[in-house]
Short mmCIF file of C-alpha atoms in Angstrom, two decimals:
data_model
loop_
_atom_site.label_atom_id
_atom_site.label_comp_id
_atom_site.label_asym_id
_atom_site.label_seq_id
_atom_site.Cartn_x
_atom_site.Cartn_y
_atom_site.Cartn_z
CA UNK A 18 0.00 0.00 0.00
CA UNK A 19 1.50 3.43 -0.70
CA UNK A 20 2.52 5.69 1.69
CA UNK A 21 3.24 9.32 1.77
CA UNK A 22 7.12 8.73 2.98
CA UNK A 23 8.94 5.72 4.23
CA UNK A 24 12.38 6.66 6.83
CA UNK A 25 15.08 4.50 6.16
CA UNK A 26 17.51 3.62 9.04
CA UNK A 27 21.39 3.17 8.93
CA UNK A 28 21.83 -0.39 8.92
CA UNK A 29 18.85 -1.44 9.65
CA UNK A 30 16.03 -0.54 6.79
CA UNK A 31 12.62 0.86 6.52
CA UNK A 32 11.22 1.67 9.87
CA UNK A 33 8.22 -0.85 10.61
CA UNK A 34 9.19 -2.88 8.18
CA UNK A 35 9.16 -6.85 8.66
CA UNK A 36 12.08 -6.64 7.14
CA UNK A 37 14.06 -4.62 9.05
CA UNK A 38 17.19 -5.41 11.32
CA UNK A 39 21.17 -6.02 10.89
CA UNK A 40 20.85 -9.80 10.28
CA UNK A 41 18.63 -11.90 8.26
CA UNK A 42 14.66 -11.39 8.69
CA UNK A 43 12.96 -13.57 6.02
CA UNK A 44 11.56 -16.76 7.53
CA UNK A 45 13.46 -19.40 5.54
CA UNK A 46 16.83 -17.66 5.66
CA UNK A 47 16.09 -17.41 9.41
CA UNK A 48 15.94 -21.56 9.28
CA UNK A 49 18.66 -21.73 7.69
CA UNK A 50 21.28 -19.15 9.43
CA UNK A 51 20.13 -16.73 11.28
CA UNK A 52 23.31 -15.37 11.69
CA UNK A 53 23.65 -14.26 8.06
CA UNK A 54 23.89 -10.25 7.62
CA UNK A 55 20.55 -9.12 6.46
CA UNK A 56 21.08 -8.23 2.53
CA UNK A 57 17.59 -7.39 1.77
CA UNK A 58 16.91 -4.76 4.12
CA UNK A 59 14.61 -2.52 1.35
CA UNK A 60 12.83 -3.56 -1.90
CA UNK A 61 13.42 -1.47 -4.92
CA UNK A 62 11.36 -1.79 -7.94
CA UNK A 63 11.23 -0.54 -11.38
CA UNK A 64 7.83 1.08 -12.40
CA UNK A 65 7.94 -0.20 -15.81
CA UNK A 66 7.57 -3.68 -14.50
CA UNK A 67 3.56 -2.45 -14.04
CA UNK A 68 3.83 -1.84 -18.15
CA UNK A 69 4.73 -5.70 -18.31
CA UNK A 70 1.88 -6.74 -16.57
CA UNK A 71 -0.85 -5.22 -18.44
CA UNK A 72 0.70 -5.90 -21.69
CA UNK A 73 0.02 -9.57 -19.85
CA UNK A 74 -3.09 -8.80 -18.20
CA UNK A 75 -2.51 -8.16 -14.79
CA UNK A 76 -3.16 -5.10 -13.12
CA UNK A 77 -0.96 -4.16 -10.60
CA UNK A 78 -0.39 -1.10 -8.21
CA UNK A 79 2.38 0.21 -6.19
CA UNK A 80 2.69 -1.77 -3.57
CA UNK A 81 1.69 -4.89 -4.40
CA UNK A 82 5.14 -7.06 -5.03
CA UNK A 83 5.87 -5.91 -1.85
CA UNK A 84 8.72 -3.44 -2.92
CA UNK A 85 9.49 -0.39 -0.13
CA UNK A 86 11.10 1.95 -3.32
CA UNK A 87 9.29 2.33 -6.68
CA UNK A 88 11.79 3.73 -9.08
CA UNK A 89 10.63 5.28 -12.92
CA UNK A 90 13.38 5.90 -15.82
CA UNK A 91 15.74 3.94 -13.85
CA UNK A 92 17.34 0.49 -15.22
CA UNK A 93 18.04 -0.82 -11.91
CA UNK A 94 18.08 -4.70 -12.80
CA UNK A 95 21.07 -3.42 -15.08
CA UNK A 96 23.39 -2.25 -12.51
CA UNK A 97 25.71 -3.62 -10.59
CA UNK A 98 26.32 -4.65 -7.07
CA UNK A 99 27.77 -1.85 -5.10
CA UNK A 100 25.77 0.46 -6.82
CA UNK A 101 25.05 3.75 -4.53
CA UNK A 102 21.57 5.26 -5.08
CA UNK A 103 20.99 8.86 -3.05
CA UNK A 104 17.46 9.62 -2.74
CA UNK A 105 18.12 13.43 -1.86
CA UNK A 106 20.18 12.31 1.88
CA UNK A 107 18.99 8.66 2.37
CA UNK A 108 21.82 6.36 0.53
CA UNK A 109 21.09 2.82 -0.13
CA UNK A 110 23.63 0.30 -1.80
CA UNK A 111 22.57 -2.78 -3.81
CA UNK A 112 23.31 -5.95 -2.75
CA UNK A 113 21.73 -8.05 -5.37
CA UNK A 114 18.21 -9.49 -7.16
CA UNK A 115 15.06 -9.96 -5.51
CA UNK A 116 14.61 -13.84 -6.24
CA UNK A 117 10.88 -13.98 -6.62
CA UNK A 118 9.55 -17.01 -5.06
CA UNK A 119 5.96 -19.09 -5.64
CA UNK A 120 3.58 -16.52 -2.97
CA UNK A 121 3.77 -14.10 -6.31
CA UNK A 122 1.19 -16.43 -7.89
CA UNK A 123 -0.49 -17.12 -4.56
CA UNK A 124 -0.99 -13.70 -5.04
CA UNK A 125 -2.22 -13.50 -8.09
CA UNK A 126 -2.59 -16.88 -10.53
CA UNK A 127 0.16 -16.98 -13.30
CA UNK A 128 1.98 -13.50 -11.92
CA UNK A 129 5.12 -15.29 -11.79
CA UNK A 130 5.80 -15.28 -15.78
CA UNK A 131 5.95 -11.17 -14.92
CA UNK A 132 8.63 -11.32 -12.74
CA UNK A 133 10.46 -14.40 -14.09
CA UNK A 134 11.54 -15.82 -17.53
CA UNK A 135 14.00 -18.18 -18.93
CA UNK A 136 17.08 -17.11 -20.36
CA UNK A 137 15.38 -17.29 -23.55
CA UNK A 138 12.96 -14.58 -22.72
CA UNK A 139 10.15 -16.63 -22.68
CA UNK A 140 7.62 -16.10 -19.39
CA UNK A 141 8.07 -18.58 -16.66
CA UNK A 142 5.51 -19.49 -14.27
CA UNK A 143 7.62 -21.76 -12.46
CA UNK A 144 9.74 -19.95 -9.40
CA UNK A 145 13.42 -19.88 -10.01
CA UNK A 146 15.54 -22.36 -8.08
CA UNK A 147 15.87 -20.71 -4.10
CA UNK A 148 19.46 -19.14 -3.77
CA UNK A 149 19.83 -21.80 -0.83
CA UNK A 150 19.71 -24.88 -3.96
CA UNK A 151 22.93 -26.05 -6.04
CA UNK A 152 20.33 -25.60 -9.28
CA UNK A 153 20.67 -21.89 -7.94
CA UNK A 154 23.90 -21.10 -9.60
CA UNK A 155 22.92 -23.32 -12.78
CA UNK A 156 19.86 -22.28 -14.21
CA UNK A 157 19.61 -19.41 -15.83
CA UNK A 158 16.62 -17.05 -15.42
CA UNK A 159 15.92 -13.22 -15.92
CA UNK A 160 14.95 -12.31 -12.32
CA UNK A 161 12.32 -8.86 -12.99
CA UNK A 162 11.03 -8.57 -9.31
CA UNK A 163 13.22 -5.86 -8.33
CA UNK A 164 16.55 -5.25 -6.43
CA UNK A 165 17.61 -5.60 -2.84
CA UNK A 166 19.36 -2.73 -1.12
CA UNK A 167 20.65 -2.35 2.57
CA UNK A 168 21.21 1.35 4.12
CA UNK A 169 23.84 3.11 4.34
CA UNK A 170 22.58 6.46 5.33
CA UNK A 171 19.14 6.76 6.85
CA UNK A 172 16.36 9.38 6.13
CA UNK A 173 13.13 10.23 4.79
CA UNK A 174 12.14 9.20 1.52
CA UNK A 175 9.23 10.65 -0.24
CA UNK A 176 7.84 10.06 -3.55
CA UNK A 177 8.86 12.10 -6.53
CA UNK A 178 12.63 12.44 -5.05
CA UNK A 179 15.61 12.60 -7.65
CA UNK A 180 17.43 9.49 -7.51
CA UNK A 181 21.50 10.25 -7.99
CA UNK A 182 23.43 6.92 -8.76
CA UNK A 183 26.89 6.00 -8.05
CA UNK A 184 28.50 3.30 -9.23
CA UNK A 185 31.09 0.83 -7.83
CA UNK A 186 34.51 0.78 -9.29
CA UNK A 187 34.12 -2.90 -9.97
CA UNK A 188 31.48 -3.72 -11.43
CA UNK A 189 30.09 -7.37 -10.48
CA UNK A 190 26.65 -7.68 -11.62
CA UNK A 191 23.36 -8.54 -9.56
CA UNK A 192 23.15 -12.18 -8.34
CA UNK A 193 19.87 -13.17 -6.47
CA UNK A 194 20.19 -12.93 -2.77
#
């Protein structure tokens, strides 16, 4: 559900969120480690992906894939890890790919072949391997759900702020996380 701002906190993420903390939040990684630094502390997501959706019949609305940061004009699945983004005082850096997983289409029916496609380009309504499986690192899928970011310097964010983007001086690209 939109909001009229969001404040993002220093090492932590979006206040409120479920997401939120220093190490891992998200119920499976928690299983798994829950020692693990938390990498997917906000949800950034490209506006266009709403464009796709239609064009497959879906209507969707901010909000609901879950992302804390809709972004516009802004190829964010094309940059790489490292990557600085200063929304006007609050800095986030990307850590990698949202890897969108099977309560997409428990959301809606089919949704997944938005967010997910074979290397081919052709829409996949099968979830990509989890990041935790050794098919992780061998099948290759285009990943559309987004971007995860952790904070680096907190703040208000609001909508309609400028975006200013830094890049890393090595640039590795996205890998789900």
């Amino acid at each position: 559900m939109p909001v009229d701002s969001i404040t993002l906190v220093a090492r932590l993420g979006v206040l409120g969120d479920a997401h939120a903390g220093t190490l891992v939040q998200h119920r499976s990684r928690v299983r798994r480690n829950p020692n693990q630094p938390n990498l997917r502390q906000v949800h950034l997501l490209q506006a266009e992906i709403f464009d796709d959706a239609r064009a497959m019949g879906y209507e969707l609305h901010a909000g609901d894939l879950g992302e804390n940061i809709l972004t516009a004009d802004l190829d964010l699945l094309g940059l790489p890890t490292g990557t600085l983004l200063d929304l006007e005082g609050p800095v986030v850096r990307l850590t990698g790919l949202r890897n969108p997983c099977v309560q997409i289409n428990t959301f809606r029916a089919g949704l997944m072949k938005v967010v997910l496609s074979r290397a081919d380009g052709t829409p996949s309504e099968q979830p990509a391997p989890s990041t935790a499986s050794a098919k992780h690192s061998t099948t290759h899928v285009i990943r559309k759900a987004g971007v995860m970011a952790v904070v680096d310097h907190g703040g208000d964010v609001v909508p309609g702020q400028a975006i200013t983007v830094t890049l890393p001086d090595t640039r590795t690209p996205l890998k789900p996380v």
